[in-house]
mmCIF file of C-alpha atoms and ligand atoms in Angstrom:
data_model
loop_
_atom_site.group_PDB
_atom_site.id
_atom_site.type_symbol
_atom_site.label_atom_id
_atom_site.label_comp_id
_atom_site.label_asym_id
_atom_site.label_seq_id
_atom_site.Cartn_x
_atom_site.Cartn_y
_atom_site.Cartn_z
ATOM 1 C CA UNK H 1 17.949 0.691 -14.810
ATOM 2 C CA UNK H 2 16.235 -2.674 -14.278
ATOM 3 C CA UNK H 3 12.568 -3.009 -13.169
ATOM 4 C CA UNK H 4 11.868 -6.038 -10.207
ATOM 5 C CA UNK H 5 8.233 -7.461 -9.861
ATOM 6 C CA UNK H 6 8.177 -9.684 -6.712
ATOM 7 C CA UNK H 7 4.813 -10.741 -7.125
ATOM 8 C CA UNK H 8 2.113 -13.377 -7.009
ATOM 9 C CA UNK H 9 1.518 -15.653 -10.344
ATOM 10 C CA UNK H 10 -1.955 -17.256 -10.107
ATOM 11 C CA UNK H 11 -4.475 -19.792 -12.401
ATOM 12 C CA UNK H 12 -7.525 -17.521 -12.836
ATOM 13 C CA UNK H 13 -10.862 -19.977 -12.836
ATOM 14 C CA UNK H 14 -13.475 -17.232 -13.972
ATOM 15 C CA UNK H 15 -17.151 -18.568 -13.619
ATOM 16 C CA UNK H 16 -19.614 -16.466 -15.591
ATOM 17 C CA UNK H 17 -22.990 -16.442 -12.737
ATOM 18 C CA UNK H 18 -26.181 -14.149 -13.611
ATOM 19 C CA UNK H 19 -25.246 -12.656 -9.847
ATOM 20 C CA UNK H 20 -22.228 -13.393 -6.803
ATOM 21 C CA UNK H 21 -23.369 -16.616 -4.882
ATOM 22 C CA UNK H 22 -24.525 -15.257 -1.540
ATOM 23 C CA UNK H 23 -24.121 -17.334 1.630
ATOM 24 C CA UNK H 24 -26.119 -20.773 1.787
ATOM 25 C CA UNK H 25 -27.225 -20.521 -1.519
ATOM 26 C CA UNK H 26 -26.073 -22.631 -4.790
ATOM 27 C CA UNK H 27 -26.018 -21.486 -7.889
ATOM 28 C CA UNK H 28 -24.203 -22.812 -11.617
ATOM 29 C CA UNK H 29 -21.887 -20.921 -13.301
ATOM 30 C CA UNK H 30 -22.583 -20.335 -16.890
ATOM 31 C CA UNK H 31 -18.893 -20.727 -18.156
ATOM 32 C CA UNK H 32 -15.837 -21.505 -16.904
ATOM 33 C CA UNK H 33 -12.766 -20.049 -18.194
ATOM 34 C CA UNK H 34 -9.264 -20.194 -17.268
ATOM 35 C CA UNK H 35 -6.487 -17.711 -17.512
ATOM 36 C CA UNK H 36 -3.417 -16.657 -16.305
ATOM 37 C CA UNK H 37 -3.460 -14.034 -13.837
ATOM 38 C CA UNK H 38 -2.092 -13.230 -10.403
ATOM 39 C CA UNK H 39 -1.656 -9.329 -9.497
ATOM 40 C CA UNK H 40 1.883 -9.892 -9.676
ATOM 41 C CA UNK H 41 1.990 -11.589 -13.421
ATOM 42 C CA UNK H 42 -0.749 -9.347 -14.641
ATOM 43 C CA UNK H 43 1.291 -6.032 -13.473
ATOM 44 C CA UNK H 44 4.915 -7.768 -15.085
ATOM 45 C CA UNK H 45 2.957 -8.079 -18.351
ATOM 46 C CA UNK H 46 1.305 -4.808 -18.058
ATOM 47 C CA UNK H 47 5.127 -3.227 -17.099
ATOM 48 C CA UNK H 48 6.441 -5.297 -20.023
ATOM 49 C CA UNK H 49 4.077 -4.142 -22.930
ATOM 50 C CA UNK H 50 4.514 -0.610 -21.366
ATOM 51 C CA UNK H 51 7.970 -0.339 -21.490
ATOM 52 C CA UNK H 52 7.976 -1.648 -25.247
ATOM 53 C CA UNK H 53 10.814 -0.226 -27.273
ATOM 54 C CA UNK H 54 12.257 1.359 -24.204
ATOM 55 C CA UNK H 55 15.193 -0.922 -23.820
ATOM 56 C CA UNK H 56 14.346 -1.349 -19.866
ATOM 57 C CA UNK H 57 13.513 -4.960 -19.057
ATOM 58 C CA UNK H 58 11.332 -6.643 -16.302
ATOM 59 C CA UNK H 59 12.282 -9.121 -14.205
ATOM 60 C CA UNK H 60 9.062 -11.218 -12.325
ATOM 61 C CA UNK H 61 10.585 -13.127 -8.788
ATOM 62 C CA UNK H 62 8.209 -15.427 -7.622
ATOM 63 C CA UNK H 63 7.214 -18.789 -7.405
ATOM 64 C CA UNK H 64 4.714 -21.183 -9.339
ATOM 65 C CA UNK H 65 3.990 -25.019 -8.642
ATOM 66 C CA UNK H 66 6.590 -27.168 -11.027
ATOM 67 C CA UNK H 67 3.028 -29.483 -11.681
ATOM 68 C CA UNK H 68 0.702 -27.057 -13.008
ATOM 69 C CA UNK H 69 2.460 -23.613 -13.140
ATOM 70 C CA UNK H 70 4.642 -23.966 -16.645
ATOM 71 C CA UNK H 71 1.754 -22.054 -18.788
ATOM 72 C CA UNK H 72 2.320 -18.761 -16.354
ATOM 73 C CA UNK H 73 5.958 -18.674 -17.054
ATOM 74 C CA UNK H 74 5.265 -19.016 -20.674
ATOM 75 C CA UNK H 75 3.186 -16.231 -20.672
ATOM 76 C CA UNK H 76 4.915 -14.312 -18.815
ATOM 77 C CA UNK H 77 8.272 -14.633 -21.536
ATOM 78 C CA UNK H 78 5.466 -13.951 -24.388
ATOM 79 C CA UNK H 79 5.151 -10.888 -23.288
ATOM 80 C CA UNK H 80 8.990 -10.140 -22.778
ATOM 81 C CA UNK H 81 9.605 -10.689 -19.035
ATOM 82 C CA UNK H 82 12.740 -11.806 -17.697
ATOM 83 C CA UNK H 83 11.384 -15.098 -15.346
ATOM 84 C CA UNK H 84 15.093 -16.334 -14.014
ATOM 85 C CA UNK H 85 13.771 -15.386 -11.072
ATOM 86 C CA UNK H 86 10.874 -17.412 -10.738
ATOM 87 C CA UNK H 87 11.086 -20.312 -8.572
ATOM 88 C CA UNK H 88 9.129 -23.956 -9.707
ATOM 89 C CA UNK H 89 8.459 -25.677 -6.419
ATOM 90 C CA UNK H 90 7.126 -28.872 -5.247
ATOM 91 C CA UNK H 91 4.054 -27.445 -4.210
ATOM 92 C CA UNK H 92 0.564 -26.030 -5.726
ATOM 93 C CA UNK H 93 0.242 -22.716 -7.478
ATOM 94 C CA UNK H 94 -1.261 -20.280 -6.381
ATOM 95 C CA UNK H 95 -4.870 -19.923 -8.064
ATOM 96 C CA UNK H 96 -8.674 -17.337 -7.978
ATOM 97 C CA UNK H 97 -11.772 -18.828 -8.002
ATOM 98 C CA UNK H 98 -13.630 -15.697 -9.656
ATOM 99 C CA UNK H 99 -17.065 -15.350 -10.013
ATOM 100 C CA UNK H 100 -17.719 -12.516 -13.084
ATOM 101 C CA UNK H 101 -21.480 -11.320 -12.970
ATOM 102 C CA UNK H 102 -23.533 -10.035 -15.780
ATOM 103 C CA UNK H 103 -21.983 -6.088 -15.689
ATOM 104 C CA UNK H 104 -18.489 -7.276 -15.853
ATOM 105 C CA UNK H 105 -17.534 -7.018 -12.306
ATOM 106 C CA UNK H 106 -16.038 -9.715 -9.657
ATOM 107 C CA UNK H 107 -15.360 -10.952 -6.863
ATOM 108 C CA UNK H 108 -12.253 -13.240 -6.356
ATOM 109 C CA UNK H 109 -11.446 -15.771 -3.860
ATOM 110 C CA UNK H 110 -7.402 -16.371 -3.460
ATOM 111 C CA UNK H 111 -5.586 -19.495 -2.670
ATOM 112 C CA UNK H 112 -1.623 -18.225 -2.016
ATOM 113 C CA UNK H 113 -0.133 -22.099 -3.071
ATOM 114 C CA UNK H 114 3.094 -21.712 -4.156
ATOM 115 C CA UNK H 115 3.057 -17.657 -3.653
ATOM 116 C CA UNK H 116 2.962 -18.104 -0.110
ATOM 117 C CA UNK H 117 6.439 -20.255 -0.368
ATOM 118 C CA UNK H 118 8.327 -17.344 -0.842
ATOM 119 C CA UNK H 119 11.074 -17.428 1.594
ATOM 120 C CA UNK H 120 13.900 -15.040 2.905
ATOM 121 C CA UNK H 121 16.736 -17.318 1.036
ATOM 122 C CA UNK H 122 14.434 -16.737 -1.965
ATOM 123 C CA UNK H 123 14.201 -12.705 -1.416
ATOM 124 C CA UNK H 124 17.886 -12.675 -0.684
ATOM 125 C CA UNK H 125 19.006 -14.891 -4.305
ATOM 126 C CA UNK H 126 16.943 -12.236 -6.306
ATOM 127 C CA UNK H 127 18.080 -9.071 -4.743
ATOM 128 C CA UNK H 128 21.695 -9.535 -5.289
ATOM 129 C CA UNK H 129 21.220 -8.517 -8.737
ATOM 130 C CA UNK H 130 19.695 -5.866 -8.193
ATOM 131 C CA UNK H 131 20.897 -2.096 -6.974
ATOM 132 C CA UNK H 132 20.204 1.170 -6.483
ATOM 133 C CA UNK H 133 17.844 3.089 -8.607
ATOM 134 C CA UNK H 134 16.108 -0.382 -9.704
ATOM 135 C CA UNK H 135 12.456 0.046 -9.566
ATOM 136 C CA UNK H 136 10.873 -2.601 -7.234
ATOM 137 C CA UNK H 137 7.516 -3.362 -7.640
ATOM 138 C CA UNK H 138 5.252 -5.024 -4.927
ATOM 139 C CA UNK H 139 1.468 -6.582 -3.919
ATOM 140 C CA UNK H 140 0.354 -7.917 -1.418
ATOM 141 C CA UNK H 141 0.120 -11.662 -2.531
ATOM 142 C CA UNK H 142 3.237 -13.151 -1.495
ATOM 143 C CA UNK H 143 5.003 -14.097 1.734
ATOM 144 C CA UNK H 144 8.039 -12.103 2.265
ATOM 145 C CA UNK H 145 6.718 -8.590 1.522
ATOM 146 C CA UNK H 146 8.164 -6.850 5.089
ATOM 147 C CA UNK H 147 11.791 -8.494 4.235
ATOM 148 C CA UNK H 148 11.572 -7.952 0.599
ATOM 149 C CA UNK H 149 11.025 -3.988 1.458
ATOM 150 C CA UNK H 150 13.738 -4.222 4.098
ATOM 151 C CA UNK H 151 16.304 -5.377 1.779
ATOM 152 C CA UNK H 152 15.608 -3.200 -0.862
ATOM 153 C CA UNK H 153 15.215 -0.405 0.606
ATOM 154 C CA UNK H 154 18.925 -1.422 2.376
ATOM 155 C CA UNK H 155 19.929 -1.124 -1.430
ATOM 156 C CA UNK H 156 18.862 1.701 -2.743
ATOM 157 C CA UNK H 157 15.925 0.287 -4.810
ATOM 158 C CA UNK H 158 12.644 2.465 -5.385
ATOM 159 C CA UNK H 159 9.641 1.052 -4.370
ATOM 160 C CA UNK H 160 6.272 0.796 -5.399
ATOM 161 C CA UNK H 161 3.520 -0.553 -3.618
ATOM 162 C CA UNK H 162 0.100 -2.020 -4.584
ATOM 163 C CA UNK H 163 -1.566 -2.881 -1.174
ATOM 164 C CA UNK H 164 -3.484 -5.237 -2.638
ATOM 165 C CA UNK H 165 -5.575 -7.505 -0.944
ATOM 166 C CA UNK H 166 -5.651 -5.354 2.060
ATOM 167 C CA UNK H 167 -5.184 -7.450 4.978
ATOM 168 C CA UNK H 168 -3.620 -7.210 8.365
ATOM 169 C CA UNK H 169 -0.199 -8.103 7.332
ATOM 170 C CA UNK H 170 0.023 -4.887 5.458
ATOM 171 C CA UNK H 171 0.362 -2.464 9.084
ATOM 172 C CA UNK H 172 3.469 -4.532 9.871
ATOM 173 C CA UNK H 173 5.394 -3.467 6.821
ATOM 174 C CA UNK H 174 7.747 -0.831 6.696
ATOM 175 C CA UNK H 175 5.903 1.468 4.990
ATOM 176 C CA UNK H 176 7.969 4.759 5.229
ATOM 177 C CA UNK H 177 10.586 3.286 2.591
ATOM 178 C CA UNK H 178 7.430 3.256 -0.164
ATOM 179 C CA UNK H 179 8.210 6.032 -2.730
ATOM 180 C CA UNK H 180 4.713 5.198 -4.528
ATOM 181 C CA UNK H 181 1.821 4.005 -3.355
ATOM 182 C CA UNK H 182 -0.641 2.852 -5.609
ATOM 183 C CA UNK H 183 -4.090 2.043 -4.073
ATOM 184 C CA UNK H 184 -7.900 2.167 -3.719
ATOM 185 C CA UNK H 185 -10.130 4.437 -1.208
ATOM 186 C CA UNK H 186 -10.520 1.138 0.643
ATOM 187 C CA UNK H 187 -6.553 -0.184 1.107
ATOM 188 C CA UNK H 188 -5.954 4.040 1.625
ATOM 189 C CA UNK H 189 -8.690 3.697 4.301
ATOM 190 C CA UNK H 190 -7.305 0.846 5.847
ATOM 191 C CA UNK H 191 -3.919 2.446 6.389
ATOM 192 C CA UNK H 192 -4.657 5.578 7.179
ATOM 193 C CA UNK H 193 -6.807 3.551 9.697
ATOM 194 C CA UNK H 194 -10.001 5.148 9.731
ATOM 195 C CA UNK H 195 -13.528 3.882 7.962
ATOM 196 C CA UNK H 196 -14.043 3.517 4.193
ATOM 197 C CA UNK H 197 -16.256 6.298 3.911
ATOM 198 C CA UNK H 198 -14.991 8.290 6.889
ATOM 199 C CA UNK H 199 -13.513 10.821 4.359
ATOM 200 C CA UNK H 200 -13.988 11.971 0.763
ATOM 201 C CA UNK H 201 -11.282 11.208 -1.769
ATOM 202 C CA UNK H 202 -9.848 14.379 -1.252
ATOM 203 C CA UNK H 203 -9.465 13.935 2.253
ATOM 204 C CA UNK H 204 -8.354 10.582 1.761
ATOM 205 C CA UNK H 205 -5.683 12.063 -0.550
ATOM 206 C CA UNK H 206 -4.502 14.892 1.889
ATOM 207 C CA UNK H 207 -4.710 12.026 4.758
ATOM 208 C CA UNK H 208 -2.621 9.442 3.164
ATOM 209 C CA UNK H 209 0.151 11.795 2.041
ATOM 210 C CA UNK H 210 0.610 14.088 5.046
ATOM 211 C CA UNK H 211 1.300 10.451 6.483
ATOM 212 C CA UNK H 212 3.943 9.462 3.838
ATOM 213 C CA UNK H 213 5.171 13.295 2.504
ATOM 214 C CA UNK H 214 7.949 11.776 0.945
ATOM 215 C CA UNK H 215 5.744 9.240 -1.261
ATOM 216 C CA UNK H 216 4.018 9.885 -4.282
ATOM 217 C CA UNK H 217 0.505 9.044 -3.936
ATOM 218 C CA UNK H 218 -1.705 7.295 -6.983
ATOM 219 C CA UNK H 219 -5.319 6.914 -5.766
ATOM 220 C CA UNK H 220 -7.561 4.593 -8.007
ATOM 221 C CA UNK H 221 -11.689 5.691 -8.365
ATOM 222 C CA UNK H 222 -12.948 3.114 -10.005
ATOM 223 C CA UNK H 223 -15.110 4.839 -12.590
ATOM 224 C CA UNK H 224 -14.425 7.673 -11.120
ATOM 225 C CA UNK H 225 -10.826 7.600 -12.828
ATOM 226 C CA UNK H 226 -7.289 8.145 -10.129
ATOM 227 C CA UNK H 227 -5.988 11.040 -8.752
ATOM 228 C CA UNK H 228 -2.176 11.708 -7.877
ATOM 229 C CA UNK H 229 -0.582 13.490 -4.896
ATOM 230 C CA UNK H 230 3.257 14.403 -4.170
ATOM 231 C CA UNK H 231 3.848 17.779 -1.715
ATOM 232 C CA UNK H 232 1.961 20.228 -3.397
ATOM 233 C CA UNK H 233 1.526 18.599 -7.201
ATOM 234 C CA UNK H 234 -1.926 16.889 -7.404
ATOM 235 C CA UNK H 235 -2.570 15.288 -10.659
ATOM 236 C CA UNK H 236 -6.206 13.978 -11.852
ATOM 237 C CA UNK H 237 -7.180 11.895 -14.842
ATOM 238 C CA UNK H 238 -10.774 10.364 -15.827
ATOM 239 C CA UNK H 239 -11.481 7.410 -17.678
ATOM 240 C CA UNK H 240 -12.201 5.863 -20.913
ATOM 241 C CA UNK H 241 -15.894 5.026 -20.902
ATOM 242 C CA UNK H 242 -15.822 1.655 -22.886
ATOM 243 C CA UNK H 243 -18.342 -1.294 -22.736
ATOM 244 C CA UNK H 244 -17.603 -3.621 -19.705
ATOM 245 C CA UNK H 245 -16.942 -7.231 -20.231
ATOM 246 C CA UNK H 246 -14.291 -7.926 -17.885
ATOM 247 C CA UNK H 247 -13.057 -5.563 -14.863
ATOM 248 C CA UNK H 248 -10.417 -8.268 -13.537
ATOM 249 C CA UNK H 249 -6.881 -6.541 -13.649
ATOM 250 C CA UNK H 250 -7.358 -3.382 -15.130
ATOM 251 C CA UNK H 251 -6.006 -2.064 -11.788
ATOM 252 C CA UNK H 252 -3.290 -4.155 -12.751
ATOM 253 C CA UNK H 253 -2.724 -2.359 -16.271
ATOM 254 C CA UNK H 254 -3.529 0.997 -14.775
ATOM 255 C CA UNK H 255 -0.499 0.023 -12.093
ATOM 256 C CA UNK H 256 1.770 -1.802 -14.968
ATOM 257 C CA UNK H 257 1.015 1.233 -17.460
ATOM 258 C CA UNK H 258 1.698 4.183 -14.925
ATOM 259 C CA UNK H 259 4.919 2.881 -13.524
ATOM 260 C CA UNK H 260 5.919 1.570 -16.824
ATOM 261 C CA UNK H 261 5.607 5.722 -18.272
ATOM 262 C CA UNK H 262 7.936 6.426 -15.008
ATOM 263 C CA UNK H 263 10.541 4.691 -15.871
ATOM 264 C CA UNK H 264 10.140 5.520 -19.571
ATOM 265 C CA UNK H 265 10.660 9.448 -18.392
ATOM 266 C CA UNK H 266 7.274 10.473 -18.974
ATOM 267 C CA UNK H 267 5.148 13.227 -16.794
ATOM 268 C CA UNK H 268 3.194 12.081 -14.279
ATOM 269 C CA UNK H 269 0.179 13.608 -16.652
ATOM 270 C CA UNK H 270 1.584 11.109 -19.426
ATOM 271 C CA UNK H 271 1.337 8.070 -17.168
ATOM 272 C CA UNK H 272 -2.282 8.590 -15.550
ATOM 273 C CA UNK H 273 -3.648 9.130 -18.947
ATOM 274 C CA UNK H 274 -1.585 5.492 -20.348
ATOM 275 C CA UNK H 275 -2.491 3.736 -17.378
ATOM 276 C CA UNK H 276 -6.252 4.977 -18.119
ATOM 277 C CA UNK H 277 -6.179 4.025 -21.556
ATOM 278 C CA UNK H 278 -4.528 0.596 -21.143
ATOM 279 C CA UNK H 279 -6.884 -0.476 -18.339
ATOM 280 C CA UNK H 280 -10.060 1.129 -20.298
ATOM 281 C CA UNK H 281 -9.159 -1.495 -23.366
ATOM 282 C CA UNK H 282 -8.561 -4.429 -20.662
ATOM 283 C CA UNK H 283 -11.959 -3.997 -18.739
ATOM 284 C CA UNK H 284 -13.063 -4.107 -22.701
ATOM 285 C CA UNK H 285 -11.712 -7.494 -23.205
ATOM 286 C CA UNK H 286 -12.542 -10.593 -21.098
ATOM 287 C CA UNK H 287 -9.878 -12.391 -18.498
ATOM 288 C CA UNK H 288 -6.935 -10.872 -16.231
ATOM 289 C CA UNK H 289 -3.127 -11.321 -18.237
ATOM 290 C CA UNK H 290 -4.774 -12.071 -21.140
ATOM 291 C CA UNK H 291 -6.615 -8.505 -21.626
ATOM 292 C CA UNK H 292 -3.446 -6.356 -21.243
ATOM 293 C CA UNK H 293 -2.925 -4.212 -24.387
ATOM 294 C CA UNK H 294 -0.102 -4.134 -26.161
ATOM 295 C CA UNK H 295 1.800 -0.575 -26.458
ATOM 296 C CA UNK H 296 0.472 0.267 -29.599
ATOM 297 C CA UNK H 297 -3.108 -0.363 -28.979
ATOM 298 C CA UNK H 298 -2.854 2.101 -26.158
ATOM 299 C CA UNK H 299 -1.188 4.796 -28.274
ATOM 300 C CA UNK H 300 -3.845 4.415 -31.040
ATOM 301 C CA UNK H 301 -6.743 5.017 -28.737
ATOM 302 C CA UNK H 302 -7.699 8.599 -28.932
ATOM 303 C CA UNK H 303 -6.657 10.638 -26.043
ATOM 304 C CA UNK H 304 -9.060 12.345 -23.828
ATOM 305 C CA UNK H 305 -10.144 15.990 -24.242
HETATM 306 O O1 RIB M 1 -6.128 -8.172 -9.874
HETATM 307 C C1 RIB M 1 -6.671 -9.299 -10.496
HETATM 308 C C2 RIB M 1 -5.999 -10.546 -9.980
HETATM 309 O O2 RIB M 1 -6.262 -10.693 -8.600
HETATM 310 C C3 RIB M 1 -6.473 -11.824 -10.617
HETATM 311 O O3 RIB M 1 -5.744 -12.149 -11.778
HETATM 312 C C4 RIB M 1 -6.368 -12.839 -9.479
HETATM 313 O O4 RIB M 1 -5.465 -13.855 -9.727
HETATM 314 C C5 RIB M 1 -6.018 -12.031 -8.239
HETATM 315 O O5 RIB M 1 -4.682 -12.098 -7.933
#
């Protein structure tokens, strides 16, 4: 079994502000910092380091800009990924401008560059090495994503999606071939199509799965940890309460680390409580790619309860 990330690969420019600049005002940053990042690299590296030891290998498809883009591939092999997929174009990559406040948290501001390049000829080259049973792995950061489902779901593949940035793009996508969603109360929201606070989590829960019974269901809380819905099995897991320095991709880890226990055959129990580990020591550390744990870190941190 191979595991396909067709994601976005992105320069993170992190600016360290005492609070997010609000409309009409200036402020200076404190810092600037850059990393690699892109939901799509940071959820390859976080599959990668997950599936240590297993034998299973990731492949990232995707594009950077052949100028400025070479450090993301590298970083990407570092951490074991397969990038013969990954296209170098004549065009910019894709990068964040992220202002980080005081407490840790963000707010990110995309330019798609070379991840919007993606094209069918593209989707088509990568999925003819691909086949049924291969776990497919998608955000929502790249052009493509409707054909890329199409053709993989034509094949057999099992895919997971991370709705992520919710736009209007994602209610043209064939959703009913997703066999796991993996999302926050405001992308579940958004396609269930009612308000943000409309409904509790457990409504949103019950909501988003009566819409897709056949999907499992992985529904991130923020600090309020994920829970996990498939028929009748729900699933809940907290999280690791660690000092805050960075929150930028521990969704990322959480997704890399949870699909990264499917495929290594664990329970769905097993994977919550990895992904919550793994994204508990990124939000620890500061930076998106760069804070993913390694395997072992995440087995050496003491296990809830
Ligand atoms: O999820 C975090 C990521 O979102 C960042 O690395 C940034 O590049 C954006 O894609």
């Amino acid at each position: 079994m191979k595991v396909l990330d067709f994601g976005s690969l992105n320069i993170d420019n992190v600016y360290s502000v005492d609070h997010f600049v609000r409309g009409g005002e200036t402020i200076s940053s404190e810092k600037l910092e850059v990393f690699s990042g892109g939901k799509g690299l940071n959820q390859s590296i976080a599959l990668s380091k997950a599936l240590a030891g297993s034998g299973i290998l990731v492949y990232h498809a995707g594009a950077v800009g052949k100028e400025d883009g070479d450090f993301l591939l590298t970083q990407l092999e570092e951490a074991g990924v397969d990038i013969s997929f990954t296209a170098r174009l004549p065009v910019k990559t894709g990068h964040a401008i992220i202002q980080r406040d005081r407490t840790g948290q963000n707010c990110i501001l995309l330019f798609g560059g070379a991840n919007q390049a993606v094209t069918e000829e593209m989707a088509d080259e990568v999925l003819k090495d691909f086949e049924a049973g291969d776990f497919l792995i998608l955000q929502n950061e790249i052009s493509q994503i409707g054909y890329i489902m199409e053709k993989a779901h034509e094949k057999g593949m099992k895919i997971f999606l991370n709705p992520s940035p919710m736009d209007e793009k994602i209610a043209g996508y064939p959703l009913e071939y997703v066999d796991c969603f993996l999302l926050n109360e405001i992308e579940a929201a958004g396609i269930c199509g009612i308000e943000e606070d409309a409904a509790s989590k457990e409504e949103l829960l019950d909501q988003i799965s009566r819409r897709f019974p056949d999907a499992q269901i992985v529904l991130t809380l923020g600090g309020e940890g994920s829970m996990y819905k498939k028929g009748d099995f729900i699933a809940k897991q907290e999280i690791y309460k660690v000092p805050v320095a960075d929150t930028t991709a521990a969704g990322d880890t959480f997704t890399g680390y949870f699909i990264g226990g499917i495929a290594r055959g664990e329970s769905i129990e097993e994977a919550l409580d990895h992904g919550a580990r793994a994204s508990a020591i990124a939000v620890s550390r500061p930076g998106a790619a760069p804070s993913i744990p390694d395997r072992d870190e995440v087995e050496k941190m003491g296990k809830k309860g």
